[in-house]
PDB file of C-alpha atoms in Angstrom:
ATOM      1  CA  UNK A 257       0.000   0.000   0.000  1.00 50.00           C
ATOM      2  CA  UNK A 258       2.844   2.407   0.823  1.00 48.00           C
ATOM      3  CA  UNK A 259       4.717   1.865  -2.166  1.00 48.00           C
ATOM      4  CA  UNK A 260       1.538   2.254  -4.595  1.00 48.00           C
ATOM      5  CA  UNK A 261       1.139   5.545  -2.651  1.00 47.00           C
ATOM      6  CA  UNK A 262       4.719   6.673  -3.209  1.00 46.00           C
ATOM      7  CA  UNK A 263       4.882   5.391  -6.639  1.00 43.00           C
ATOM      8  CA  UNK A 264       1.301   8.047  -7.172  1.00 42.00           C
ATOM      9  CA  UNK A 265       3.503  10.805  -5.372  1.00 44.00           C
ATOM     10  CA  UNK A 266       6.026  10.106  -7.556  1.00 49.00           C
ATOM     11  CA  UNK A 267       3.491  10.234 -10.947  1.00 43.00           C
ATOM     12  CA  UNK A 268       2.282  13.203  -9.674  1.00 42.00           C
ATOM     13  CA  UNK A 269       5.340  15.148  -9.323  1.00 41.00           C
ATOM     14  CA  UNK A 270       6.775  14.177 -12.680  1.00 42.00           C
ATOM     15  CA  UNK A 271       3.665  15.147 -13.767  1.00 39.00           C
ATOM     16  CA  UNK A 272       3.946  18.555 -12.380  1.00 40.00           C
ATOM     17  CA  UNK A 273       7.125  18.949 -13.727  1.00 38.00           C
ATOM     18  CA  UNK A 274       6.211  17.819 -17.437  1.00 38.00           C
ATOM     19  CA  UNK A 275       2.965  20.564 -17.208  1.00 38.00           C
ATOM     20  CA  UNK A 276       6.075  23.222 -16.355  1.00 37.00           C
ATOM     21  CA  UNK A 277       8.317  22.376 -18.277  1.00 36.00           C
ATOM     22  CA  UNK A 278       5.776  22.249 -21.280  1.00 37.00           C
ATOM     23  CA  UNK A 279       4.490  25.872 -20.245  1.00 37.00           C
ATOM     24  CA  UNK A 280       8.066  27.468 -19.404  1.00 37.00           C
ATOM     25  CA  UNK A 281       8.927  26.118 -23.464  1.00 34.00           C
ATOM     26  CA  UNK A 282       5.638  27.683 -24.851  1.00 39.00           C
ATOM     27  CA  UNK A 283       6.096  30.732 -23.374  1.00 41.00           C
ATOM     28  CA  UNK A 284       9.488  30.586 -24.846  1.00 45.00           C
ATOM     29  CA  UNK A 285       8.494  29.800 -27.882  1.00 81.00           C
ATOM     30  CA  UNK A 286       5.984  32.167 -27.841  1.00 84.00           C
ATOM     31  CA  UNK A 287       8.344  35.296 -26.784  1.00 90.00           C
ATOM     32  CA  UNK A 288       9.984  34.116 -29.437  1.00 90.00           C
ATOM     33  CA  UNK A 289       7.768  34.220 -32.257  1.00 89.00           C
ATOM     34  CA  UNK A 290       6.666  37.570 -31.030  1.00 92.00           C
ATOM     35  CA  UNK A 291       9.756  39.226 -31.644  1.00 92.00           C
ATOM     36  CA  UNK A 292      10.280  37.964 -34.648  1.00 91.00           C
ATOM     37  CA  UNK A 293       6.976  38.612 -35.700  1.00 92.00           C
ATOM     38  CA  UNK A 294       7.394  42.505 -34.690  1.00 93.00           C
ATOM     39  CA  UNK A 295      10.274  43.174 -37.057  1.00 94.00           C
ATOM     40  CA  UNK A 296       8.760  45.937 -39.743  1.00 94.00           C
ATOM     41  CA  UNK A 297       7.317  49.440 -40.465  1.00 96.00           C
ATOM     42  CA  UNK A 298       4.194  49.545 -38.624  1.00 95.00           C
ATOM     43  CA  UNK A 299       1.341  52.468 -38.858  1.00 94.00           C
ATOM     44  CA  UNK A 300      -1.144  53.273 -36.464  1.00 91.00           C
ATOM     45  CA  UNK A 301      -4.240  54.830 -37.689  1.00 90.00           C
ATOM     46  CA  UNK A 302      -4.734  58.884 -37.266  1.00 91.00           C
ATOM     47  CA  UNK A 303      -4.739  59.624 -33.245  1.00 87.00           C
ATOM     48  CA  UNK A 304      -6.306  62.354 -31.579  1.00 86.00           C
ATOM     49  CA  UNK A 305      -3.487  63.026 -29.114  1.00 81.00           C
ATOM     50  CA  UNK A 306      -4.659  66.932 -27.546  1.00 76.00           C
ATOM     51  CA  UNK A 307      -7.970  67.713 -27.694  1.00 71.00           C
ATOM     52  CA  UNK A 308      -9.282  71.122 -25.794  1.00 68.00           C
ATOM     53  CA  UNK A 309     -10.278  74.856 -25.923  1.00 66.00           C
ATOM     54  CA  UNK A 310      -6.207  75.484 -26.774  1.00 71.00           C
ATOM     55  CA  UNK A 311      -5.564  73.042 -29.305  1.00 80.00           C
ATOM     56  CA  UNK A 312      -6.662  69.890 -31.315  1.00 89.00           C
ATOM     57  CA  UNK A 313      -3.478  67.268 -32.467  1.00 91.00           C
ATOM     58  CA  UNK A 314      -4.165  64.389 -34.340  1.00 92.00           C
ATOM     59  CA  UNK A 315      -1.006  62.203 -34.994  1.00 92.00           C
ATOM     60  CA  UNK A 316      -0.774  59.279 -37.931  1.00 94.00           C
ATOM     61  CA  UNK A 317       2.617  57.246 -36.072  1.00 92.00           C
ATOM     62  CA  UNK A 318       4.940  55.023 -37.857  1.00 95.00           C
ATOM     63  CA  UNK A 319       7.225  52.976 -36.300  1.00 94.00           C
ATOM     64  CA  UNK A 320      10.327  51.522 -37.410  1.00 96.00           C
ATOM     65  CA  UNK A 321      10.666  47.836 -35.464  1.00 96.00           C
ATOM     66  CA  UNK A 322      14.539  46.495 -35.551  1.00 97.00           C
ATOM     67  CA  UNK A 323      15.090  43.040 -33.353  1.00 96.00           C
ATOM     68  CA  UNK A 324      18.875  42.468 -31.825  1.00 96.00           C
ATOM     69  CA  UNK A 325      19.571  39.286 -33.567  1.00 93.00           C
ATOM     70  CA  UNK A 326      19.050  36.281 -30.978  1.00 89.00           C
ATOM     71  CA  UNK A 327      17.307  38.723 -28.838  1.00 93.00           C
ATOM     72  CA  UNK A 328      13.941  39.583 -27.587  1.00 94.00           C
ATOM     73  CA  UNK A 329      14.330  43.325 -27.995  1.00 96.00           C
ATOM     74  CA  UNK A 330      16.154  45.409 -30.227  1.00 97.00           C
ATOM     75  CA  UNK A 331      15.255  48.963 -31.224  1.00 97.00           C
ATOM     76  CA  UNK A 332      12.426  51.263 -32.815  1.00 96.00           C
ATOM     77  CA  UNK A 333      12.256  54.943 -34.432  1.00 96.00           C
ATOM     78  CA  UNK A 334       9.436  56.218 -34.124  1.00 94.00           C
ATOM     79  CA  UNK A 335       7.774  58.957 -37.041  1.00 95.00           C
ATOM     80  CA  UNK A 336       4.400  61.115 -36.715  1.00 93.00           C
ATOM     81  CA  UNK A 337       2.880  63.320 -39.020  1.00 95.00           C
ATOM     82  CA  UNK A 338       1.256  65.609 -37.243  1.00 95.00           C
ATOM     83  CA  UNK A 339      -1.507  67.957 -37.754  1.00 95.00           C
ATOM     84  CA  UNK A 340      -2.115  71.160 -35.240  1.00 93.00           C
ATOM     85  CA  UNK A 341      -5.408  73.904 -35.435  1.00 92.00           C
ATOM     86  CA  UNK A 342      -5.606  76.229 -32.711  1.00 88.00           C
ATOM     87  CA  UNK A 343      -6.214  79.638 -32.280  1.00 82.00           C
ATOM     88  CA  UNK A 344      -4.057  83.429 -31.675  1.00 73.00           C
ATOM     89  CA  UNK A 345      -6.240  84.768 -29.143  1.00 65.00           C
ATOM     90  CA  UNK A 346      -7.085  88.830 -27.707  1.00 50.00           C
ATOM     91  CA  UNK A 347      -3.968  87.928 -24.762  1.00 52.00           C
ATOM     92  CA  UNK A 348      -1.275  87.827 -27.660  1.00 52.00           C
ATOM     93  CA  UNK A 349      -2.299  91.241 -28.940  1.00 53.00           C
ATOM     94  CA  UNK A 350      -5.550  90.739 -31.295  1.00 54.00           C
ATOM     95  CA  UNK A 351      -8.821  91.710 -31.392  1.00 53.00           C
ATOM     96  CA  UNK A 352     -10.288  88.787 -32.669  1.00 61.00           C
ATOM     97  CA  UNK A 353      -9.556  85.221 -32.669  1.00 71.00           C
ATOM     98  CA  UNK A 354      -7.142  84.355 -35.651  1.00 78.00           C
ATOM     99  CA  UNK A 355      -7.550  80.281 -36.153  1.00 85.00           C
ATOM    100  CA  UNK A 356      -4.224  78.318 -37.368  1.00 89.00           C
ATOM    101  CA  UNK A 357      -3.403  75.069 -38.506  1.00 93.00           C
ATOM    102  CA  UNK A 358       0.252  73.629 -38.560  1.00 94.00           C
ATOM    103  CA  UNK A 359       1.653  70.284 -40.130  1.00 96.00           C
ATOM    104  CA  UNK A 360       5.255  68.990 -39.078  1.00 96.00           C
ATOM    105  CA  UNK A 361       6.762  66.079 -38.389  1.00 96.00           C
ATOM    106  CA  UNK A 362       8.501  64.311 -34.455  1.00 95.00           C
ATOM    107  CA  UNK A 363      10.584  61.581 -34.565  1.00 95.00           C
ATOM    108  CA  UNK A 364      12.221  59.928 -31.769  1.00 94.00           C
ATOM    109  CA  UNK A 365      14.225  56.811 -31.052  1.00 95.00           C
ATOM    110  CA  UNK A 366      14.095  54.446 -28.575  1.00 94.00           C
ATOM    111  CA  UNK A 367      14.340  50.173 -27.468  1.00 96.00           C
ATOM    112  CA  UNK A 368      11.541  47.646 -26.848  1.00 96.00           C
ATOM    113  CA  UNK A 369      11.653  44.313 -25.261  1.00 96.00           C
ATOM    114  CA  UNK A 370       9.176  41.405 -24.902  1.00 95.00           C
ATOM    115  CA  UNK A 371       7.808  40.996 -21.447  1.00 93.00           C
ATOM    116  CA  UNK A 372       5.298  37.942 -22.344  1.00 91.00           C
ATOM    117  CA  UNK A 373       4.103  36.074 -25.377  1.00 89.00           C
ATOM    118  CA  UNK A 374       1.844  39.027 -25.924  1.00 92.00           C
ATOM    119  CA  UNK A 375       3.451  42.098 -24.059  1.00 95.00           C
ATOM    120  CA  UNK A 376       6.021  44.578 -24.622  1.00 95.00           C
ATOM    121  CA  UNK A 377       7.397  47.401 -22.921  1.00 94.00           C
ATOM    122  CA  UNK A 378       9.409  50.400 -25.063  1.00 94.00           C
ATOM    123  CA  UNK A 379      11.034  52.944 -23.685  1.00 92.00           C
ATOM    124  CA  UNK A 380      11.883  56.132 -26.013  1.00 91.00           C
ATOM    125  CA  UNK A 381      15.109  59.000 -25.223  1.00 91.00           C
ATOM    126  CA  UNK A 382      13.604  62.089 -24.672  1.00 88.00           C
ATOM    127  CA  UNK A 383      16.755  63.435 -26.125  1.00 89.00           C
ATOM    128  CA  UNK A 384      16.234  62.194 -28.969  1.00 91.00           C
ATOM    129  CA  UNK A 385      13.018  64.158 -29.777  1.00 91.00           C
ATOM    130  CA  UNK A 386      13.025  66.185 -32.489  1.00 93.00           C
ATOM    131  CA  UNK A 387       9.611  68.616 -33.727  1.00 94.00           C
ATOM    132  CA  UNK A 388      10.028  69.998 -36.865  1.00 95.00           C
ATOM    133  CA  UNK A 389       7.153  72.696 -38.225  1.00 96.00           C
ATOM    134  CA  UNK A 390       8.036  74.824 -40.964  1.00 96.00           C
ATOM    135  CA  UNK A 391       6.642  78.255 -41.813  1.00 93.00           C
ATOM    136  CA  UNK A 392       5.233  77.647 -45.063  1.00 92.00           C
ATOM    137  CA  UNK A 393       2.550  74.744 -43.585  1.00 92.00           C
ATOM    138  CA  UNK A 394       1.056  77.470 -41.092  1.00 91.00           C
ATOM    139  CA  UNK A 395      -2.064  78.317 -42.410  1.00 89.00           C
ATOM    140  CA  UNK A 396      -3.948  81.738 -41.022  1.00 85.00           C
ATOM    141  CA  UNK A 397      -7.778  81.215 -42.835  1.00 83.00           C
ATOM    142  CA  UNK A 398      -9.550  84.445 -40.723  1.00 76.00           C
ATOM    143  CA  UNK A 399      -6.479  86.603 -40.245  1.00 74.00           C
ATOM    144  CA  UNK A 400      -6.893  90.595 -40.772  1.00 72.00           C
ATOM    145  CA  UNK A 401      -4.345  90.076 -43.426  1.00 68.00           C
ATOM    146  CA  UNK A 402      -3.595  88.872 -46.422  1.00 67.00           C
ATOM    147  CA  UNK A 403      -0.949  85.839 -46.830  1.00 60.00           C
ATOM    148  CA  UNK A 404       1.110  87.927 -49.614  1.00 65.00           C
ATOM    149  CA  UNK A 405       1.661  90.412 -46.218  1.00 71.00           C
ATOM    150  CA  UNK A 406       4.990  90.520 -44.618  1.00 76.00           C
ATOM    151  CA  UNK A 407       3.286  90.601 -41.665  1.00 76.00           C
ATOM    152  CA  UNK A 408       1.641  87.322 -42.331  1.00 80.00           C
ATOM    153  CA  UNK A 409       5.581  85.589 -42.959  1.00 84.00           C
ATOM    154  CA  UNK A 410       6.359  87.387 -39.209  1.00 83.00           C
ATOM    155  CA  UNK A 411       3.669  85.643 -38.058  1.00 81.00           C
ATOM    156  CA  UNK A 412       4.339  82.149 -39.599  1.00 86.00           C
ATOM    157  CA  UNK A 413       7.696  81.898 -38.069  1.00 88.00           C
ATOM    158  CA  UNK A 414       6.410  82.744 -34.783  1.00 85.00           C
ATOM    159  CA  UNK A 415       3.587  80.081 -34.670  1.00 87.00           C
ATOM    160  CA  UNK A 416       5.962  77.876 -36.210  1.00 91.00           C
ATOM    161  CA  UNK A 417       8.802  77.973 -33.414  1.00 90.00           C
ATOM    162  CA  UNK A 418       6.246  77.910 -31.089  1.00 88.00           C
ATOM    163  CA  UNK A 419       4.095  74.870 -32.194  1.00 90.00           C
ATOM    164  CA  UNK A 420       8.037  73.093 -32.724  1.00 92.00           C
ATOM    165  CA  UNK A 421       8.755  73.744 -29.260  1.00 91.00           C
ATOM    166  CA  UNK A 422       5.430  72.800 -27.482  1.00 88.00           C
ATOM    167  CA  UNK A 423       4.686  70.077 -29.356  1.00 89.00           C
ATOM    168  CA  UNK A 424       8.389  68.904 -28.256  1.00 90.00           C
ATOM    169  CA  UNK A 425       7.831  69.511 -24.915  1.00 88.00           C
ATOM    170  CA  UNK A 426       4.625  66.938 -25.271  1.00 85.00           C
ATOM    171  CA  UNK A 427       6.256  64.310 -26.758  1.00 85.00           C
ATOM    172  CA  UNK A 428       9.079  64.527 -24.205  1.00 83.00           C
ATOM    173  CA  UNK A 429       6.870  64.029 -21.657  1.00 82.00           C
ATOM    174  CA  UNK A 430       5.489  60.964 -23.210  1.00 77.00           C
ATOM    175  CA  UNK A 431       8.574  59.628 -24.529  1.00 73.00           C
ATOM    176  CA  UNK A 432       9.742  59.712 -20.877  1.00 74.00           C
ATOM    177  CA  UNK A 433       7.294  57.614 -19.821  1.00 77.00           C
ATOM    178  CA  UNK A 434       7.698  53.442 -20.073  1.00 75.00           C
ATOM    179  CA  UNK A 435       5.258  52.760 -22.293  1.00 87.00           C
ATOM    180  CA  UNK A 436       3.650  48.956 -21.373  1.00 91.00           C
ATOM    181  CA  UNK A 437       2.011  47.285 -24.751  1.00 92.00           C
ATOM    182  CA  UNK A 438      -0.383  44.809 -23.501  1.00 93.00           C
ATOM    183  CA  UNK A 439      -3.196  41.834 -24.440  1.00 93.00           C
ATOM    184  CA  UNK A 440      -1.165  41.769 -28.214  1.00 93.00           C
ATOM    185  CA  UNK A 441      -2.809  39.561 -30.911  1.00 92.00           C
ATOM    186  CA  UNK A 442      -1.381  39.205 -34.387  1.00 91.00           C
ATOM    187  CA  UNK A 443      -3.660  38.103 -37.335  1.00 89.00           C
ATOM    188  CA  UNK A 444      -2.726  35.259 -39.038  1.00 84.00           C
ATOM    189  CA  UNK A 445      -0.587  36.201 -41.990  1.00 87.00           C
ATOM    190  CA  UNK A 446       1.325  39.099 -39.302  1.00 85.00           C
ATOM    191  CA  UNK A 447       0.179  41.556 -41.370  1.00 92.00           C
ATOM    192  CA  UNK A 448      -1.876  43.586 -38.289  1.00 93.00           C
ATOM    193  CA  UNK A 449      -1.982  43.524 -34.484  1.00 92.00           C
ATOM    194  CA  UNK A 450      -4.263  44.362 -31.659  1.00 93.00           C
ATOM    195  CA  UNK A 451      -3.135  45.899 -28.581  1.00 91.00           C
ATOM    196  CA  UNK A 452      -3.659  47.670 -25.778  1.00 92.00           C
ATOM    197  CA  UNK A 453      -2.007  50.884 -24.373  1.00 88.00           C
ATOM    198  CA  UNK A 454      -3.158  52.647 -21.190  1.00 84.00           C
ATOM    199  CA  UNK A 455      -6.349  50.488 -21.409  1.00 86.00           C
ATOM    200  CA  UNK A 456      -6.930  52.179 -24.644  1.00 87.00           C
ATOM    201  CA  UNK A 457      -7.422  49.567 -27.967  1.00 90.00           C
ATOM    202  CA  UNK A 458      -5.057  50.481 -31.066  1.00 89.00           C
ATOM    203  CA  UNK A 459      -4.876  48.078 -34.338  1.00 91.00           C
ATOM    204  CA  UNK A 460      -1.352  48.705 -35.641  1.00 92.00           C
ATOM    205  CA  UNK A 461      -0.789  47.460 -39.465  1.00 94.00           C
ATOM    206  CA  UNK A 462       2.138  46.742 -41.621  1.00 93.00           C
ATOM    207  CA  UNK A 463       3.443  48.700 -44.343  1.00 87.00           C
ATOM    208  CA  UNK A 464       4.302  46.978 -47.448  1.00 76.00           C
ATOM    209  CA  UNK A 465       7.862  46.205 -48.449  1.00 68.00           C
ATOM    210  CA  UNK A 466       9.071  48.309 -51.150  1.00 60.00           C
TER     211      UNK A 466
END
């Protein structure tokens, strides 16, 4: 009787160590195929990133996916075309409120690493944030003045250093922060992915070789 019931104890422990064994090599595996799978040019659809009574940003981001070979991280650049409308209001100087829209570009490096068969964390260098604006994509549709003015050019470069540096400032702030990339689920041919960032759902797709 004893050595049936040692011989059970015995099953039962080889048992348990088959069962973790078997889930330490699919989680493995599945780390794995994640990072491998991640490798690309990835878009995220337009995102409204400000939204208030000073501005409105919507952002389309690209990102740039490298993988240290061996590895389950490596690095990403990140791209966003960005689009800005706000307003010049009576407290810089004018009567009336004189709407603006801006288009520019940030960029920004950073690394990612898998956490879990279906997370990631990346982590971008503020430093390496760069908001670009230029003058010539500030458009001024109300303004008391007529684009051909030189006034209106005095005005673009203003709105345009200013956009460049706040719109830094914001992606600074994000960029320092270690972003967590949760609950991710590939489609079949790794074309797409759902995830989930600050409990908020994004589908993320693949841009086609060239």
């Amino acid at each position: 009787m004893m050595k049936n019931k040692k011989v059970l104890i015995s099953a039962a422990l080889l048992l348990i160590v088959v069962i973790v064994c078997v889930s330490v090599f699919v989680s493995c595996n599945g780390k794995e195929m994640l990072a491998e799978n991640l490798e690309g040019t990835w878009t995220c659809p337009p995102t409204q990133i400000e939204s208030g009574k000073d501005a409105n940003v919507v952002c389309v981001r690209t990102f740039v996916v490298t993988r240290t070979p061996d590895k389950l991280e490596g690095e990403v650049q990140f791209s966003g075309l960005v689009n800005v409308t706000s307003s010049l209001t009576s407290e810089q100087g004018f009567l009336q409120a004189i709407t603006f829209s801006a288009s520019g570009t940030i960029n920004a490096k950073g690394t990612w690493l898998v956490k879990d068969d279906d997370e990631i964390t990346v982590s971008y260098d503020p430093a390496s944030v760069v908001a670009d604006f230029p003058a010539e994509t500030i458009l001024l549709p109300n303004a008391p003045f007529s684009a051909s003015d030189s006034i209106a050019a005095t005005y673009k470069n203003a709105i345009a250093q200013s956009v460049s540096d706040r719109m830094k400032i914001i992606f600074m702030t994000k960029a320092s922060e270690l972003l967590e990339v949760e609950d991710i689920e590939m489609d079949k041919d790794n074309q797409s992915f759902v995830c989930e960032v600050h409990d908020k759902k994004y589908v993320i797709r693949k841009q086609a070789a060239n």
